């Protein structure tokens, strides 16, 4: 899905920003003439030093864990809303009796809080100097600015986690929807096949013209329902990205011949001329089944909306670099065409471009073109409307990318 790539990019950005933050902290350690700087975070019980910078004397090490009652960094959270400045830890009332004072030795201290996305104390940025450096207002402002930077970084991380959790939830919902539709499709298909089968048997008996008309309506309606279920199921699987492309050798002429054989009878039944042309045969590698599915949808639509004239299909392949082959197909009909004001609905899911008045003549799920576009985009291509005029016909084109089959050499 598009979101997954987006989150992956954000994750990379997050890591890069953390690296930049560490460099910023190191820069601050050079700008402020104190000995030791650290980034620490704390939970209700302990404080952990995430990053430490020592100049002359090692006062703190990365990974150090200290109980909060003995943590200078935790003092920032417990006793200060903003920066906490201690000129001498040996005499200051907050630190003079702490066991940690004996550990770090006499020093001056500056700490500023870091807040998380919820506005709660996450940790602190701290500076220590064993020579009792007196922190200036500029030093404090710089540390406050850095803490705000880390706060925004934590907000970005929180947003990233929320996006990831939301995507996982959406993916699960899509999987459940696809499974539900698969079950529904099976449960509907079984009795519907029985209805169509019994209708065929009924048509073989002696019926009046009126009765035969009724059975034909039942058979047509059942077939339409099955076709609609197939489209909805295919659309759901595409949305959930559960359909994988196969990669197998095929001849382009085989695809065109299959399409020609499949639709010649249907076109003749409507009194239409159906023609198909291939500029040059090629041995290719790709998913020929998906290409056939696209063409079946496009040609099926063309025949559906054409009552006079015919449907013409042209297929051509253009060789590219590195064995890449671009297949372009055009399906042109002499049907009812598409009004300009409704062409924007063409590739929308569940949209009906024709039959908006509910006559039922052109009923369907409104997913054929949407599925075509999904499949083509999966194969690094597209489907689009070339041109269309009301009562003068339409022309749709699709384009996909495959590879040329390598010829074995002795």
Short mmCIF file of C-alpha atoms in Angstrom, two decimals:
data_model
loop_
_atom_site.label_atom_id
_atom_site.label_comp_id
_atom_site.label_asym_id
_atom_site.label_seq_id
_atom_site.Cartn_x
_atom_site.Cartn_y
_atom_site.Cartn_z
CA UNK A 1 0.00 0.00 0.00
CA UNK A 2 0.99 3.71 -0.54
CA UNK A 3 0.96 4.34 3.26
CA UNK A 4 3.57 1.65 3.95
CA UNK A 5 6.13 3.39 1.74
CA UNK A 6 5.25 6.70 3.34
CA UNK A 7 5.81 5.28 6.85
CA UNK A 8 9.08 3.66 5.78
CA UNK A 9 10.30 7.04 4.56
CA UNK A 10 9.25 8.67 7.83
CA UNK A 11 11.12 5.99 9.78
CA UNK A 12 14.29 6.75 7.83
CA UNK A 13 13.76 10.48 8.41
CA UNK A 14 13.25 9.82 12.13
CA UNK A 15 16.57 7.95 12.39
CA UNK A 16 18.33 10.67 10.43
CA UNK A 17 16.88 13.36 12.69
CA UNK A 18 18.02 11.45 15.79
CA UNK A 19 21.52 11.30 14.35
CA UNK A 20 21.35 15.03 13.65
CA UNK A 21 20.16 15.62 17.23
CA UNK A 22 23.18 13.80 18.59
CA UNK A 23 25.44 16.00 16.44
CA UNK A 24 23.60 19.09 17.70
CA UNK A 25 24.18 18.02 21.27
CA UNK A 26 27.84 17.47 20.52
CA UNK A 27 27.99 20.94 18.97
CA UNK A 28 26.38 22.41 22.10
CA UNK A 29 29.09 20.72 24.15
CA UNK A 30 31.61 22.73 22.17
CA UNK A 31 29.68 26.00 22.35
CA UNK A 32 29.11 25.84 26.11
CA UNK A 33 32.44 25.49 27.98
CA UNK A 34 31.19 22.88 30.44
CA UNK A 35 32.78 19.45 30.85
CA UNK A 36 29.93 16.97 30.47
CA UNK A 37 26.63 16.94 28.58
CA UNK A 38 24.02 14.20 28.52
CA UNK A 39 20.61 13.31 27.14
CA UNK A 40 18.62 11.25 29.64
CA UNK A 41 15.13 9.82 29.85
CA UNK A 42 13.33 8.51 32.88
CA UNK A 43 10.41 6.32 33.87
CA UNK A 44 8.67 6.43 37.26
CA UNK A 45 11.63 4.62 38.88
CA UNK A 46 14.89 5.13 37.00
CA UNK A 47 16.84 7.54 34.83
CA UNK A 48 18.95 6.29 31.92
CA UNK A 49 21.72 8.21 30.18
CA UNK A 50 21.03 7.83 26.43
CA UNK A 51 23.92 9.93 25.14
CA UNK A 52 26.88 11.48 26.95
CA UNK A 53 29.69 13.84 25.93
CA UNK A 54 32.71 14.31 28.23
CA UNK A 55 35.46 16.82 27.58
CA UNK A 56 38.34 16.47 30.10
CA UNK A 57 36.94 14.39 32.92
CA UNK A 58 34.57 11.41 32.52
CA UNK A 59 31.68 12.28 34.81
CA UNK A 60 28.92 10.21 33.12
CA UNK A 61 28.84 7.25 30.74
CA UNK A 62 26.22 6.28 28.20
CA UNK A 63 23.88 3.54 29.42
CA UNK A 64 24.21 4.54 33.06
CA UNK A 65 21.00 3.81 35.00
CA UNK A 66 20.33 5.67 38.25
CA UNK A 67 17.36 5.50 40.60
CA UNK A 68 15.32 8.68 40.29
CA UNK A 69 15.88 9.83 43.91
CA UNK A 70 19.62 9.91 43.11
CA UNK A 71 19.32 11.39 39.60
CA UNK A 72 20.24 14.98 38.86
CA UNK A 73 18.37 14.68 35.59
CA UNK A 74 15.21 13.63 37.44
CA UNK A 75 15.50 16.74 39.62
CA UNK A 76 14.62 18.76 36.53
CA UNK A 77 11.28 16.99 36.39
CA UNK A 78 10.52 17.00 40.13
CA UNK A 79 11.59 20.50 41.08
CA UNK A 80 11.56 22.71 38.02
CA UNK A 81 9.03 23.67 35.34
CA UNK A 82 11.80 25.09 33.19
CA UNK A 83 15.61 25.15 33.39
CA UNK A 84 17.20 24.12 36.67
CA UNK A 85 20.51 25.89 37.38
CA UNK A 86 22.71 24.81 40.30
CA UNK A 87 25.90 26.85 40.77
CA UNK A 88 27.39 24.48 43.37
CA UNK A 89 25.99 21.04 44.00
CA UNK A 90 27.83 20.73 47.31
CA UNK A 91 25.87 23.61 48.85
CA UNK A 92 22.57 23.64 46.92
CA UNK A 93 19.65 22.37 49.06
CA UNK A 94 18.45 19.95 46.34
CA UNK A 95 21.78 18.19 45.85
CA UNK A 96 24.05 18.62 48.87
CA UNK A 97 22.70 15.52 50.66
CA UNK A 98 22.28 13.26 47.60
CA UNK A 99 24.48 10.16 47.32
CA UNK A 100 24.90 11.00 43.63
CA UNK A 101 26.79 14.15 44.62
CA UNK A 102 29.56 11.98 46.00
CA UNK A 103 29.59 10.05 42.73
CA UNK A 104 29.90 13.03 40.34
CA UNK A 105 31.89 15.17 42.76
CA UNK A 106 31.60 18.90 43.19
CA UNK A 107 30.24 20.68 40.10
CA UNK A 108 27.83 23.19 38.64
CA UNK A 109 24.75 21.86 36.87
CA UNK A 110 22.22 22.94 34.21
CA UNK A 111 19.20 20.85 33.28
CA UNK A 112 16.23 21.52 30.98
CA UNK A 113 13.21 19.20 30.59
CA UNK A 114 12.22 17.31 27.44
CA UNK A 115 8.49 16.75 26.97
CA UNK A 116 6.87 13.94 25.03
CA UNK A 117 3.97 14.21 22.56
CA UNK A 118 1.46 14.25 25.43
CA UNK A 119 3.20 17.13 27.17
CA UNK A 120 4.54 14.88 29.92
CA UNK A 121 8.15 14.88 31.14
CA UNK A 122 10.14 12.43 29.02
CA UNK A 123 13.68 13.26 30.11
CA UNK A 124 16.14 16.10 30.25
CA UNK A 125 19.24 17.65 28.73
CA UNK A 126 21.91 18.21 31.36
CA UNK A 127 25.32 19.83 31.61
CA UNK A 128 27.89 19.36 34.39
CA UNK A 129 31.19 21.13 35.04
CA UNK A 130 33.62 20.05 37.75
CA UNK A 131 35.28 23.49 37.65
CA UNK A 132 31.96 25.19 38.55
CA UNK A 133 31.40 26.96 35.23
CA UNK A 134 28.71 29.62 35.64
CA UNK A 135 26.07 29.04 32.96
CA UNK A 136 25.01 32.21 31.13
CA UNK A 137 21.59 33.18 29.81
CA UNK A 138 22.79 32.32 26.28
CA UNK A 139 23.81 28.86 27.48
CA UNK A 140 20.38 28.34 29.02
CA UNK A 141 18.62 29.59 25.88
CA UNK A 142 20.63 27.18 23.73
CA UNK A 143 19.78 24.22 25.97
CA UNK A 144 16.10 25.20 26.02
CA UNK A 145 16.09 25.38 22.21
CA UNK A 146 17.66 21.92 22.02
CA UNK A 147 15.08 20.51 24.44
CA UNK A 148 12.28 21.93 22.27
CA UNK A 149 13.89 20.27 19.27
CA UNK A 150 13.88 16.92 21.06
CA UNK A 151 10.27 17.47 22.10
CA UNK A 152 9.25 17.96 18.46
CA UNK A 153 11.26 14.87 17.54
CA UNK A 154 9.32 12.82 20.09
CA UNK A 155 6.06 14.21 18.71
CA UNK A 156 7.11 13.03 15.25
CA UNK A 157 7.94 9.59 16.62
CA UNK A 158 4.56 9.42 18.32
CA UNK A 159 2.79 10.40 15.11
CA UNK A 160 4.82 7.76 13.25
CA UNK A 161 3.74 5.07 15.72
CA UNK A 162 0.13 6.16 15.40
CA UNK A 163 0.39 5.96 11.60
CA UNK A 164 1.94 2.51 11.80
CA UNK A 165 -0.75 1.30 14.21
CA UNK A 166 -3.46 2.78 12.01
CA UNK A 167 -2.02 1.08 8.93
CA UNK A 168 -1.88 -2.28 10.72
CA UNK A 169 -5.50 -1.85 11.78
CA UNK A 170 -6.53 -0.88 8.24
CA UNK A 171 -4.63 -3.84 6.76
CA UNK A 172 -6.40 -6.18 9.18
CA UNK A 173 -9.77 -4.69 8.30
CA UNK A 174 -9.02 -5.06 4.58
CA UNK A 175 -8.04 -8.69 5.11
CA UNK A 176 -11.22 -9.34 7.09
CA UNK A 177 -13.28 -7.63 4.39
CA UNK A 178 -11.64 -9.71 1.67
CA UNK A 179 -12.26 -12.90 3.66
CA UNK A 180 -15.89 -11.91 4.30
CA UNK A 181 -16.46 -11.17 0.62
CA UNK A 182 -14.86 -14.48 -0.34
CA UNK A 183 -17.24 -16.32 2.00
CA UNK A 184 -20.23 -14.33 0.77
CA UNK A 185 -19.23 -14.95 -2.84
CA UNK A 186 -19.05 -18.69 -2.20
CA UNK A 187 -22.33 -18.77 -0.26
CA UNK A 188 -24.15 -16.80 -2.97
CA UNK A 189 -22.50 -18.62 -5.86
CA UNK A 190 -23.60 -22.09 -4.71
CA UNK A 191 -27.38 -21.47 -4.66
CA UNK A 192 -27.15 -19.15 -7.69
CA UNK A 193 -25.46 -21.87 -9.75
CA UNK A 194 -28.30 -24.15 -8.69
CA UNK A 195 -30.87 -21.58 -9.83
CA UNK A 196 -29.14 -21.11 -13.19
CA UNK A 197 -28.79 -24.88 -13.62
CA UNK A 198 -32.44 -25.53 -12.84
CA UNK A 199 -33.43 -22.69 -15.15
CA UNK A 200 -31.49 -24.32 -17.99
CA UNK A 201 -33.30 -27.59 -17.32
CA UNK A 202 -36.61 -25.76 -17.24
CA UNK A 203 -35.85 -24.16 -20.61
CA UNK A 204 -35.46 -27.65 -22.09
CA UNK A 205 -39.10 -28.44 -21.28
CA UNK A 206 -42.19 -27.31 -23.14
CA UNK A 207 -42.86 -23.69 -22.22
CA UNK A 208 -45.08 -20.95 -23.53
CA UNK A 209 -43.41 -17.91 -25.01
CA UNK A 210 -44.26 -15.95 -21.87
CA UNK A 211 -42.75 -18.61 -19.61
CA UNK A 212 -39.63 -18.84 -21.75
CA UNK A 213 -39.22 -15.09 -21.45
CA UNK A 214 -39.39 -15.38 -17.67
CA UNK A 215 -36.74 -18.13 -17.56
CA UNK A 216 -34.42 -16.09 -19.77
CA UNK A 217 -34.74 -13.16 -17.35
CA UNK A 218 -33.93 -15.49 -14.42
CA UNK A 219 -30.87 -16.89 -16.21
CA UNK A 220 -29.61 -13.45 -17.28
CA UNK A 221 -30.15 -11.98 -13.81
CA UNK A 222 -28.33 -14.90 -12.17
CA UNK A 223 -25.38 -14.61 -14.52
CA UNK A 224 -25.21 -10.84 -13.92
CA UNK A 225 -25.20 -11.38 -10.16
CA UNK A 226 -22.35 -13.91 -10.41
CA UNK A 227 -20.38 -11.54 -12.61
CA UNK A 228 -20.95 -8.70 -10.14
CA UNK A 229 -19.77 -10.88 -7.24
CA UNK A 230 -16.61 -11.76 -9.18
CA UNK A 231 -15.89 -8.07 -9.78
CA UNK A 232 -16.46 -7.09 -6.14
CA UNK A 233 -14.24 -9.93 -4.94
CA UNK A 234 -11.48 -9.03 -7.42
CA UNK A 235 -11.71 -5.36 -6.41
CA UNK A 236 -11.48 -6.24 -2.71
CA UNK A 237 -8.41 -8.38 -3.27
CA UNK A 238 -6.74 -5.65 -5.28
CA UNK A 239 -7.48 -3.09 -2.56
CA UNK A 240 -5.93 -5.41 0.03
CA UNK A 241 -3.00 -6.04 -2.32
CA UNK A 242 -3.47 -9.77 -1.83
CA UNK A 243 -3.17 -10.60 -5.52
CA UNK A 244 0.42 -11.14 -6.54
CA UNK A 245 1.68 -10.88 -10.09
CA UNK A 246 3.02 -14.05 -11.66
CA UNK A 247 6.07 -14.10 -13.87
CA UNK A 248 5.97 -16.61 -16.70
CA UNK A 249 6.88 -16.79 -20.40
CA UNK A 250 4.09 -16.24 -22.93
CA UNK A 251 3.53 -15.27 -26.54
CA UNK A 252 1.60 -12.08 -27.21
CA UNK A 253 -0.21 -13.76 -30.11
CA UNK A 254 -1.67 -16.32 -27.69
CA UNK A 255 -3.30 -13.55 -25.66
CA UNK A 256 -4.75 -11.87 -28.75
CA UNK A 257 -6.01 -15.17 -30.20
CA UNK A 258 -7.67 -16.06 -26.91
CA UNK A 259 -9.44 -12.69 -26.77
CA UNK A 260 -10.55 -12.99 -30.39
CA UNK A 261 -12.00 -16.47 -29.86
CA UNK A 262 -13.68 -15.47 -26.60
CA UNK A 263 -15.60 -12.48 -27.98
CA UNK A 264 -16.26 -13.37 -31.62
CA UNK A 265 -19.41 -15.35 -30.79
CA UNK A 266 -20.80 -12.70 -28.43
CA UNK A 267 -20.23 -9.96 -31.02
CA UNK A 268 -21.93 -12.05 -33.73
CA UNK A 269 -24.90 -12.67 -31.44
CA UNK A 270 -25.41 -8.89 -31.26
CA UNK A 271 -24.80 -8.47 -34.98
CA UNK A 272 -21.52 -6.63 -34.41
CA UNK A 273 -18.19 -6.85 -36.21
CA UNK A 274 -15.32 -7.81 -33.90
CA UNK A 275 -11.75 -7.43 -35.12
CA UNK A 276 -8.37 -7.78 -33.42
CA UNK A 277 -4.91 -6.90 -34.70
CA UNK A 278 -1.38 -7.55 -33.47
CA UNK A 279 1.47 -5.63 -35.06
CA UNK A 280 4.15 -8.24 -34.35
CA UNK A 281 4.35 -11.34 -32.18
CA UNK A 282 6.80 -11.40 -29.26
CA UNK A 283 8.00 -13.95 -26.73
CA UNK A 284 7.62 -12.20 -23.40
CA UNK A 285 7.86 -12.75 -19.65
CA UNK A 286 5.17 -11.35 -17.35
CA UNK A 287 1.63 -11.94 -16.13
CA UNK A 288 -0.39 -12.71 -19.24
CA UNK A 289 -3.43 -13.62 -17.13
CA UNK A 290 -3.68 -10.08 -15.76
CA UNK A 291 -3.30 -8.68 -19.29
CA UNK A 292 -6.15 -10.93 -20.44
CA UNK A 293 -8.26 -9.79 -17.49
CA UNK A 294 -7.76 -6.14 -18.44
CA UNK A 295 -8.67 -6.79 -22.07
CA UNK A 296 -11.70 -8.88 -21.12
CA UNK A 297 -13.04 -6.00 -19.03
CA UNK A 298 -12.37 -3.36 -21.68
CA UNK A 299 -13.78 -5.44 -24.58
CA UNK A 300 -16.73 -6.60 -22.47
CA UNK A 301 -17.62 -2.98 -21.76
CA UNK A 302 -17.25 -2.05 -25.42
CA UNK A 303 -19.63 -4.81 -26.54
CA UNK A 304 -22.05 -4.02 -23.72
CA UNK A 305 -22.45 -0.40 -24.80
CA UNK A 306 -22.45 -1.04 -28.56
CA UNK A 307 -25.62 -1.98 -30.47
CA UNK A 308 -24.50 -1.18 -34.03
CA UNK A 309 -21.17 -1.26 -35.84
CA UNK A 310 -18.42 -3.10 -34.06
CA UNK A 311 -15.46 -3.29 -31.71
CA UNK A 312 -11.84 -3.16 -32.83
CA UNK A 313 -8.82 -4.18 -30.72
CA UNK A 314 -5.24 -3.32 -31.61
CA UNK A 315 -2.20 -4.57 -29.69
CA UNK A 316 1.37 -3.49 -30.20
CA UNK A 317 4.65 -3.96 -28.35
CA UNK A 318 7.56 -1.54 -28.23
CA UNK A 319 11.03 -2.68 -27.23
CA UNK A 320 12.82 -0.62 -24.61
CA UNK A 321 16.19 -0.80 -22.92
CA UNK A 322 17.33 -3.72 -20.74
CA UNK A 323 14.83 -6.15 -22.30
CA UNK A 324 11.87 -3.99 -21.21
CA UNK A 325 8.79 -4.27 -23.44
CA UNK A 326 5.84 -1.86 -23.29
CA UNK A 327 2.56 -3.39 -24.45
CA UNK A 328 -0.12 -0.93 -25.56
CA UNK A 329 -3.69 -2.04 -26.30
CA UNK A 330 -6.52 0.05 -27.72
CA UNK A 331 -10.18 -0.98 -27.66
CA UNK A 332 -12.37 1.15 -29.95
CA UNK A 333 -16.14 0.80 -30.33
CA UNK A 334 -18.99 2.50 -32.17
CA UNK A 335 -21.28 2.50 -29.15
CA UNK A 336 -23.22 5.10 -27.22
CA UNK A 337 -20.14 7.00 -26.07
CA UNK A 338 -19.64 8.84 -22.80
CA UNK A 339 -20.85 12.39 -22.11
CA UNK A 340 -18.02 14.76 -21.25
CA UNK A 341 -19.59 15.71 -17.93
CA UNK A 342 -19.59 12.06 -16.79
CA UNK A 343 -16.13 11.03 -17.95
CA UNK A 344 -14.64 11.95 -14.57
CA UNK A 345 -16.61 9.03 -13.07
CA UNK A 346 -15.01 6.43 -15.33
CA UNK A 347 -12.38 5.00 -13.00
CA UNK A 348 -14.15 5.59 -9.70
CA UNK A 349 -15.13 2.51 -7.77
CA UNK A 350 -18.84 1.59 -7.77
CA UNK A 351 -19.69 4.44 -10.14
CA UNK A 352 -22.22 4.06 -12.95
CA UNK A 353 -21.50 6.29 -15.95
CA UNK A 354 -24.58 5.11 -17.85
CA UNK A 355 -28.04 4.08 -16.77
CA UNK A 356 -28.26 6.67 -14.02
CA UNK A 357 -32.04 6.65 -14.34
CA UNK A 358 -32.20 3.05 -13.20
CA UNK A 359 -33.52 1.41 -16.37
CA UNK A 360 -31.37 -1.64 -15.67
CA UNK A 361 -30.18 -1.88 -19.28
CA UNK A 362 -26.55 -1.25 -18.35
CA UNK A 363 -26.53 -2.52 -14.77
CA UNK A 364 -23.35 -3.71 -13.07
CA UNK A 365 -21.10 -3.25 -10.07
CA UNK A 366 -19.32 -0.25 -11.57
CA UNK A 367 -15.92 -1.84 -10.88
CA UNK A 368 -14.68 -3.05 -14.28
CA UNK A 369 -12.61 0.00 -15.20
CA UNK A 370 -11.43 0.46 -11.63
CA UNK A 371 -10.11 -3.11 -11.59
CA UNK A 372 -8.45 -2.59 -14.99
CA UNK A 373 -6.65 0.47 -13.69
CA UNK A 374 -5.53 -1.31 -10.51
CA UNK A 375 -4.11 -4.23 -12.46
CA UNK A 376 -2.37 -2.01 -15.02
CA UNK A 377 -0.79 0.12 -12.31
CA UNK A 378 0.45 -3.05 -10.62
CA UNK A 379 2.30 -3.79 -13.86
CA UNK A 380 3.82 -0.30 -14.02
CA UNK A 381 1.24 0.87 -16.57
CA UNK A 382 -2.11 2.60 -16.76
CA UNK A 383 -5.56 2.58 -18.35
CA UNK A 384 -7.11 5.73 -19.77
CA UNK A 385 -9.83 7.09 -22.04
CA UNK A 386 -8.37 8.13 -25.39
CA UNK A 387 -11.50 9.78 -26.74
CA UNK A 388 -15.28 9.45 -26.64
CA UNK A 389 -18.26 11.22 -28.15
CA UNK A 390 -21.92 10.54 -27.39
CA UNK A 391 -23.46 8.20 -29.98
CA UNK A 392 -20.13 8.00 -31.83
CA UNK A 393 -18.22 5.51 -29.75
CA UNK A 394 -15.27 5.42 -27.37
CA UNK A 395 -11.66 4.36 -27.35
CA UNK A 396 -9.87 3.09 -24.23
CA UNK A 397 -6.19 2.28 -24.01
CA UNK A 398 -4.11 0.30 -21.57
CA UNK A 399 -0.39 0.00 -21.19
CA UNK A 400 1.69 -2.46 -19.18
CA UNK A 401 5.38 -3.25 -18.82
CA UNK A 402 6.81 -6.77 -19.27
CA UNK A 403 10.17 -8.23 -20.28
CA UNK A 404 11.43 -9.83 -23.45
CA UNK A 405 12.11 -13.54 -23.07
CA UNK A 406 15.80 -14.34 -23.30
CA UNK A 407 16.71 -16.73 -26.11
CA UNK A 408 18.77 -19.66 -24.96
CA UNK A 409 22.21 -19.78 -26.54
CA UNK A 410 24.28 -22.88 -27.18
#
